[in-house]
Each structure stands twice: as C-alpha cells, then as structure tokens.
mmCIF file of C-alpha atoms in Angstrom:
data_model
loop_
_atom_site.group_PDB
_atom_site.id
_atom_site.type_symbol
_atom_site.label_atom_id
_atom_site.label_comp_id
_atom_site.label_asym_id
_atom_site.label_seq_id
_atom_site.Cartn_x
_atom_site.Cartn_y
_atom_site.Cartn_z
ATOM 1 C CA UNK A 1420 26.345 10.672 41.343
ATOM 2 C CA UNK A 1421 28.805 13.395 40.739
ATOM 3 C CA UNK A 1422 32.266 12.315 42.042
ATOM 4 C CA UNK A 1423 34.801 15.375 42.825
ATOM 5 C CA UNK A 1424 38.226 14.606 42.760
ATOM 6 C CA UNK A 1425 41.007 17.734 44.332
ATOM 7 C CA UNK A 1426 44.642 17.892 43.860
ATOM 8 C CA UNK A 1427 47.049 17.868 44.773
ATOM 9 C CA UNK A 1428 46.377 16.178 48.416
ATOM 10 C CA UNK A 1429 49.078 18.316 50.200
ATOM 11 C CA UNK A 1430 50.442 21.259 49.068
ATOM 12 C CA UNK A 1431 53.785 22.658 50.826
ATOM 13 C CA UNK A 1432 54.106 26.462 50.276
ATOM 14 C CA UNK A 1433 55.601 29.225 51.857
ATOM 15 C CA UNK A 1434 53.537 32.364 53.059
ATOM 16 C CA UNK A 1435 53.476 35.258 50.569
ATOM 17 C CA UNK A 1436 53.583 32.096 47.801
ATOM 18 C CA UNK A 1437 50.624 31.570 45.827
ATOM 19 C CA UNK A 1438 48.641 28.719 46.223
ATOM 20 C CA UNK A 1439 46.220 27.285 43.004
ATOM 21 C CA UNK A 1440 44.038 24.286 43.952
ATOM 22 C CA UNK A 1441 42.420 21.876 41.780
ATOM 23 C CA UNK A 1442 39.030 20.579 41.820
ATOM 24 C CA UNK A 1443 37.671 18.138 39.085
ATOM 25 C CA UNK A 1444 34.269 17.008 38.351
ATOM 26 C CA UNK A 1445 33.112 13.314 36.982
ATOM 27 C CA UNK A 1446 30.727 15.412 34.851
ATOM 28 C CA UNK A 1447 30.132 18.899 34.018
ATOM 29 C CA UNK A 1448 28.566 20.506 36.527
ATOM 30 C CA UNK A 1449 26.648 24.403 36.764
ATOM 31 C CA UNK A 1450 29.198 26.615 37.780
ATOM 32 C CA UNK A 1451 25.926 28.205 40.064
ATOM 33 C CA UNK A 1452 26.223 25.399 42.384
ATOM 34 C CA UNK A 1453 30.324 25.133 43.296
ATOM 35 C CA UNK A 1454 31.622 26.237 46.735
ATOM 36 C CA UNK A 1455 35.085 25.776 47.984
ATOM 37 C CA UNK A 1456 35.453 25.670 51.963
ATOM 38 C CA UNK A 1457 37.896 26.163 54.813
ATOM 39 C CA UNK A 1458 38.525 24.194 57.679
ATOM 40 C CA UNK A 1459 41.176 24.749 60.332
ATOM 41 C CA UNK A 1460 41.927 22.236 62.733
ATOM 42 C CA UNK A 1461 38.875 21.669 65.543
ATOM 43 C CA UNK A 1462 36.844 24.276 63.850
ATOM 44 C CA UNK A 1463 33.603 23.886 61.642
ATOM 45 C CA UNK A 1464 33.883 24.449 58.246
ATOM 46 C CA UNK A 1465 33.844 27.727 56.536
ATOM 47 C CA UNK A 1466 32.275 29.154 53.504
ATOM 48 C CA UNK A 1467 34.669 31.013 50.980
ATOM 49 C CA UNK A 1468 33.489 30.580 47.840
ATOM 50 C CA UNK A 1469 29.627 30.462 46.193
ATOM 51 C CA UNK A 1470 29.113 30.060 42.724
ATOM 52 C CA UNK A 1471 32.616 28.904 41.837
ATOM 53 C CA UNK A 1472 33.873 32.916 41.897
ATOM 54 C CA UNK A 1473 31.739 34.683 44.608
ATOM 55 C CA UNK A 1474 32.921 35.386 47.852
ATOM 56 C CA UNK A 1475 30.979 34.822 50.688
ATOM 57 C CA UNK A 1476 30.479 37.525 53.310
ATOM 58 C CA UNK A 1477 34.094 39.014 55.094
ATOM 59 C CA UNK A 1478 36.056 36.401 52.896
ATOM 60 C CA UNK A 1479 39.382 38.358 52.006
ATOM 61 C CA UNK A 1480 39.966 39.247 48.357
ATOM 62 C CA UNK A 1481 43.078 37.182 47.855
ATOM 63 C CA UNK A 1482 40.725 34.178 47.660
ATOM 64 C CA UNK A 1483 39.689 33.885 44.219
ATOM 65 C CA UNK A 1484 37.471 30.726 42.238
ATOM 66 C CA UNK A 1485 37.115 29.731 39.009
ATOM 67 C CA UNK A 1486 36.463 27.535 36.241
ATOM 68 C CA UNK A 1487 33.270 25.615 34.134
ATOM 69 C CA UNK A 1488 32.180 22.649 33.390
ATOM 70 C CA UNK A 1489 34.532 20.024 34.996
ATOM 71 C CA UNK A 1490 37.352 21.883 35.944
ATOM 72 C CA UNK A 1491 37.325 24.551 39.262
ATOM 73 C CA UNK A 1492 40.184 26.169 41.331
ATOM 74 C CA UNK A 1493 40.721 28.218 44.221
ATOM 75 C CA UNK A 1494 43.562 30.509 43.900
ATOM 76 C CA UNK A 1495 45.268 32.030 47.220
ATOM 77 C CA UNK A 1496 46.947 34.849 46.184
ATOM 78 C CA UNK A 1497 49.462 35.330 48.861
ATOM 79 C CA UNK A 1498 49.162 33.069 51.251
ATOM 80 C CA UNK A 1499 48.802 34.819 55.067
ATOM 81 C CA UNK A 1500 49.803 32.521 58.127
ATOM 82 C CA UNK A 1501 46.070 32.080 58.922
ATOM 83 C CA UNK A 1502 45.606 30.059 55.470
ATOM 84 C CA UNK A 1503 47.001 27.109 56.003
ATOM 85 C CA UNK A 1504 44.245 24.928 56.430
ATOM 86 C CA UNK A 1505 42.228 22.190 55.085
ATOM 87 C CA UNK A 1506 40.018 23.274 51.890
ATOM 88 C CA UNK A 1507 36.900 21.310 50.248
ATOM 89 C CA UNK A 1508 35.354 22.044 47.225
ATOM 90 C CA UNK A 1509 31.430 21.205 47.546
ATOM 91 C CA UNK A 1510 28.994 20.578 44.695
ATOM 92 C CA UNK A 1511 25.117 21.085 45.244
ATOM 93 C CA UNK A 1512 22.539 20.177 43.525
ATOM 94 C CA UNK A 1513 19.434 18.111 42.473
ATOM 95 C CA UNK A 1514 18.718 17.567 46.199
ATOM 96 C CA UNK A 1515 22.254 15.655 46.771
ATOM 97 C CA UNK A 1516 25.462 17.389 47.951
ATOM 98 C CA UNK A 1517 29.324 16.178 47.330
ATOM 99 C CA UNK A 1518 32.382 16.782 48.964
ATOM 100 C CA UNK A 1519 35.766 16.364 47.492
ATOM 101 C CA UNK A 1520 38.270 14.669 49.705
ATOM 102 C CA UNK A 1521 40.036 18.128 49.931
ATOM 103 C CA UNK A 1522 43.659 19.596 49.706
ATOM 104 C CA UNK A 1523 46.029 19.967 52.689
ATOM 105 C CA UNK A 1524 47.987 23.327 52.402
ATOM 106 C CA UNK A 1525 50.807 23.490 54.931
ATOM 107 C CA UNK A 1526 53.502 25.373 55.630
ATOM 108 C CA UNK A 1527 57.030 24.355 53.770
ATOM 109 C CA UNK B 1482 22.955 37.300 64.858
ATOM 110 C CA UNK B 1483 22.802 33.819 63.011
ATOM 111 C CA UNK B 1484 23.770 31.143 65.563
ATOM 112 C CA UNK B 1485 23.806 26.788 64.779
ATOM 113 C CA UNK B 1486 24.000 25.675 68.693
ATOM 114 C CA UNK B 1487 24.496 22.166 68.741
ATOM 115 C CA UNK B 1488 23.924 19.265 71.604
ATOM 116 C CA UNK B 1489 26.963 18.612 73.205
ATOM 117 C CA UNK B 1490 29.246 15.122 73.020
ATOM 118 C CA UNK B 1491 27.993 11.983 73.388
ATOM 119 C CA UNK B 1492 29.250 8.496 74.155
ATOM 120 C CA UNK B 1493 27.293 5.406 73.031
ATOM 121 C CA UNK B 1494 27.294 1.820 72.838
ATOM 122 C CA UNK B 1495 26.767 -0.131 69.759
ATOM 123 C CA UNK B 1496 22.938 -0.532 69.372
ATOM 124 C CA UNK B 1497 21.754 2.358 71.060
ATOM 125 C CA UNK B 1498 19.725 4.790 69.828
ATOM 126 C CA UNK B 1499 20.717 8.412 69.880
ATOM 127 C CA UNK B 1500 19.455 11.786 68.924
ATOM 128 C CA UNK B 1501 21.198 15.072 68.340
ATOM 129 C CA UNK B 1502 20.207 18.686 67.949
ATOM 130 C CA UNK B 1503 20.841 21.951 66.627
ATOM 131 C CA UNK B 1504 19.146 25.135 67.257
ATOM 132 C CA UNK B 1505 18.746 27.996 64.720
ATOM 133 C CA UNK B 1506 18.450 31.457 66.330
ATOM 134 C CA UNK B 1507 19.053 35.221 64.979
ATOM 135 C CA UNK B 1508 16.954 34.549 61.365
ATOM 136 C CA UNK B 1509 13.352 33.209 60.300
ATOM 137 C CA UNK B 1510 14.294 29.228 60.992
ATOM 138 C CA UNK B 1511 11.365 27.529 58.665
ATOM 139 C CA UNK B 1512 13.013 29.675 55.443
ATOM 140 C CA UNK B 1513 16.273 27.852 55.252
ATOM 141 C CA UNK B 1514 17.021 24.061 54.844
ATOM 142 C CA UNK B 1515 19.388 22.423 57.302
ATOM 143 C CA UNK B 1516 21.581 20.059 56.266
ATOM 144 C CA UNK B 1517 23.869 17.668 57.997
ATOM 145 C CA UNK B 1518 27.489 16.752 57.894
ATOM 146 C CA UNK B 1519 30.035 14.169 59.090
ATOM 147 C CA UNK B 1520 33.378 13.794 59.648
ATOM 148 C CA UNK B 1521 34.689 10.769 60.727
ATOM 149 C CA UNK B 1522 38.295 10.838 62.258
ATOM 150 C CA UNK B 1523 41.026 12.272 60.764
ATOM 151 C CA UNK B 1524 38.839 12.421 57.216
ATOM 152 C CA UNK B 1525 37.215 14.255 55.084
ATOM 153 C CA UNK B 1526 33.193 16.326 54.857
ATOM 154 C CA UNK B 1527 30.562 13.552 53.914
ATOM 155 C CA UNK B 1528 26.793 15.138 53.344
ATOM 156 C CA UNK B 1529 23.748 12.742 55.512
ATOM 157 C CA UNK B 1530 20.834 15.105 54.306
ATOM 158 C CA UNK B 1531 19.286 17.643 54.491
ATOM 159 C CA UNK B 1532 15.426 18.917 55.663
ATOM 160 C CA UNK B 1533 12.988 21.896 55.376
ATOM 161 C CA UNK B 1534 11.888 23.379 58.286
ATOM 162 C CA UNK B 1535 8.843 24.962 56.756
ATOM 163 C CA UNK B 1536 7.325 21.094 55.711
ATOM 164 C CA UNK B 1537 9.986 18.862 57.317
ATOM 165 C CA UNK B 1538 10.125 17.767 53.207
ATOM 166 C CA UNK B 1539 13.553 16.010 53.664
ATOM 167 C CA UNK B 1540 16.649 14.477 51.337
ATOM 168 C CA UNK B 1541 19.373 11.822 52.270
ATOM 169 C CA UNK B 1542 22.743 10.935 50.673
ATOM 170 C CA UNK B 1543 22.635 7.186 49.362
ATOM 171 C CA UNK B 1544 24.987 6.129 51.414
ATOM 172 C CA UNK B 1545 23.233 7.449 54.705
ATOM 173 C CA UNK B 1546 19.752 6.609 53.790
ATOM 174 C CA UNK B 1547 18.009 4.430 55.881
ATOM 175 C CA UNK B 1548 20.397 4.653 58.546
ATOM 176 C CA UNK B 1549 19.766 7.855 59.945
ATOM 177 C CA UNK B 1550 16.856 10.258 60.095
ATOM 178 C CA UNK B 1551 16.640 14.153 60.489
ATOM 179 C CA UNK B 1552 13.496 15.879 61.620
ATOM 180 C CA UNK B 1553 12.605 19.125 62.921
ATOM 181 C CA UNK B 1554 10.573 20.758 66.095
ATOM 182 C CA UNK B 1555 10.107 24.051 64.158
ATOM 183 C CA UNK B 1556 7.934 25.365 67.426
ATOM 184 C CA UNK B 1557 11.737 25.731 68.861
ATOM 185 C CA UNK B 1558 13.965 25.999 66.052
ATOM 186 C CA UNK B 1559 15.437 22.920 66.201
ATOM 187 C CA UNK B 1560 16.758 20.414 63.782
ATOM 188 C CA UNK B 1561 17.543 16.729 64.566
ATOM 189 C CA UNK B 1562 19.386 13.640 63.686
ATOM 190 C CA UNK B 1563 18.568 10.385 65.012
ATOM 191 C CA UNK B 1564 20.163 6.749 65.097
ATOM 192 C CA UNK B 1565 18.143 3.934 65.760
ATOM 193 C CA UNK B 1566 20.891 1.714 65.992
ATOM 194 C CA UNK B 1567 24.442 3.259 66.033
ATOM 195 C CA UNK B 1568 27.977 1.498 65.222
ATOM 196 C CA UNK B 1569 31.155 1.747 65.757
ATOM 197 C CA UNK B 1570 31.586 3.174 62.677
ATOM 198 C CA UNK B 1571 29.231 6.013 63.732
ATOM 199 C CA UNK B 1572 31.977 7.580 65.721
ATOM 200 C CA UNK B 1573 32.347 11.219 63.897
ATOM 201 C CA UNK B 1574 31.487 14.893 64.574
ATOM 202 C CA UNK B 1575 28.588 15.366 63.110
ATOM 203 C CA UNK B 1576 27.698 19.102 61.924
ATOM 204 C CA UNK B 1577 24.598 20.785 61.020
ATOM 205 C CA UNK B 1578 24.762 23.343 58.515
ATOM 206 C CA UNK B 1579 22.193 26.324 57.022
ATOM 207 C CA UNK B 1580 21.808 27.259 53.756
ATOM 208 C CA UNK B 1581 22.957 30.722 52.466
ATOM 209 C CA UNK B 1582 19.623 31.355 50.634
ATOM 210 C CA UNK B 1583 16.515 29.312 49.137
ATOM 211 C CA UNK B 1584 18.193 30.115 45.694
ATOM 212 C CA UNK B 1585 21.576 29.254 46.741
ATOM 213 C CA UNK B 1586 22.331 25.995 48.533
ATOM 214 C CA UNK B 1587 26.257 26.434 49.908
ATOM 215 C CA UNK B 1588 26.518 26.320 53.483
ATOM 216 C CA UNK B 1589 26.911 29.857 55.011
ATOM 217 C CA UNK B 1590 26.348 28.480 58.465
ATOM 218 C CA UNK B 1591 27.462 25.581 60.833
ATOM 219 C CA UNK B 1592 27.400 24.662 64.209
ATOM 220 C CA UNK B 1593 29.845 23.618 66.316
ATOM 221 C CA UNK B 1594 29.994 20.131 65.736
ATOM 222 C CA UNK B 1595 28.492 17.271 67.733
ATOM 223 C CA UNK B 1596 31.137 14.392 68.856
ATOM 224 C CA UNK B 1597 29.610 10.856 68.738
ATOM 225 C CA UNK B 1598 31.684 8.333 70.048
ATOM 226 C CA UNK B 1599 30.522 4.621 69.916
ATOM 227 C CA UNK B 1600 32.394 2.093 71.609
ATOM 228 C CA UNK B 1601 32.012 -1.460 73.324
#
C-alpha cells in the first residue's frame, strides 16, 4: 500500500506570499495518477490538480503541481484570501485510492 | 449540470444498520465509477471504495472491507453505502464522489456530505 506523507502540517503565510506544499510517496508512483485537493471548512472537497500538473476545470492559474516519482508539490503562487484552506494530495490507482493527511495553510 | 445529491444526516445507535445514498443527475450515471469517502471529526479524507454503475463490479480499501458495502440502483441513479452493524467509531461525514473520466480516476465530483452520528 502506497503511504503519502505532506508537509509541512500547517503552514502560516501571508496573502500575496507564495505557498509550496510537499507531498511524498512510500514508492514511486505514475505521475498520471496524482491529484492535489481543496477543502474549506464544511464544504466537500475540491479537485485542483489531475495528473500531478493539470488543472481541473475553472481552477485559477496560480495553482500549479509538480514533481515524479516520489516527490509532488502544489505551488500557490500568490496566495488570495479564498486559499486558505485545507489541501490533500490523492494517489489513484490499481483499484485502491490514498489520501495524505494534508497541509493546513492559514493566515499569519 | 453534474449534481452528487446525497441523503441527509442521520443519527444511529451502535448496532444498527444504516444505508445512505447519493444520486447522480446531469451526465450518463452507469459511465463513471462512484467512490466513497470519510471524514471522521476534525481529520483527514480516508477512501471506503468505490463501484461501477454499469456492472455494480466494486473495490474496497483494506481497512473498510468487510465492514461496509456500496451498491447501486442504476434504474435511478443512485449509489449506496450500507452498515450492517455501525459503531461509535462510524461517526463521520461520509462523501460520495464521481470520477472525472474512465481514463482518469481523480474525483471531479462530490456530494454534499452525509453526517452519521452513532451514539449510545
């Protein structure tokens, strides 16, 4: 079972800061089959990032992922008022799923 | 318009039984898998499994399997997860969540979210 492990836990930034998060895999992993997700308090989960560095649908261009093998991030590059938020990285495949335990990005 | 509706909040006792739903509307339901999410309080995403509509052909996470079971009712678009037995440690909102194509397995839609709150 592929384990995903994100840092930092919290991350205390400003707005108009940029904001790099870390996901690492226990093993190397297709980039195909890396998304990175949003979640805002009370609110379902929402798709960002497909394929480690596509954007889903209406996702602004300041979100940005990337990496190979074991090592992913999603970069904010200026962080808007609206972004701080809960984010999960997500691998899928072989018919089983994983979450990482996510990064907290609030506002210093 | 692609729409997850889920079944609204529900309060249990230990050892009840208890199924949830989520209806798929606004695209061809039997083409995408569902797959279901929880998140217990205050934590983090955990995947349950996941199910075709087109064949009900279904996968479950280790650590869910045997404990729950999804199905489908593809006559009305609707997906399902079912306790037999629930626990305390149950208590979570539980999401359903569609694939973004058959060749691309993030999750591109979600419902709302389904509280299920198990108590003595």
């Amino acid at each position: 079972e592929i384990v995903l492990t994100q840092s930092p836990g919290t991350l205390s930034l400003s707005p108009g800061e940029r904001a790099i998060l870390s996901c690492r895999a226990s093993q190397s992993v297709s980039s195909n089959y890396l998304a990175w997700y949003q979640q805002k308090g009370g609110q379902a989960p929402r798709l960002l990032i497909y394929g480690a560095s596509s954007r889903a649908a209406g996702i602004p261009d300041r979100f940005s992922g990337g990496g190979s093998g074991t090592d992913f991030t999603l970069t904010i590059s200026r962080l808007e008022p609206e972004d701080f938020a809960v984010y999960y990285c997500q691998h899928y495949g072989r018919a089983q799923y994983t979450f990482g335990q996510g990064t907290k990005l609030e506002i210093k | 318009e692609v729409q997850l509706v889920q079944s609204g909040a529900e309060v249990k006792k230990p050892g009840e039984s208890l199924r949830i739903s989520c209806k798929g509307s606004g695209y061809p339901f039997t083409s995408y898998w569902i797959n279901w999410v929880r998140q217990m309080p205050g934590k983090g995403l955990e995947w349950m499994g996941r199910i075709d509509p087109s064949d009900s052909q279904s996968n479950y996470s280790p650590s869910f399997q045997g404990h729950v079971t999804v199905s489908v009712d593809k006559s009305i678009s609707t997906a399902y997860l079912r306790w037999g037995s629930l626990k305390a440690s149950d208590t979570a909102i539980y999401y359903c969540a569609r694939v973004r194509y058959s060749s691309d397995s993030s999750f591109i839609y979600w419902g709302q979210g389904t509280l299920v709150s198990v108590s003595s």
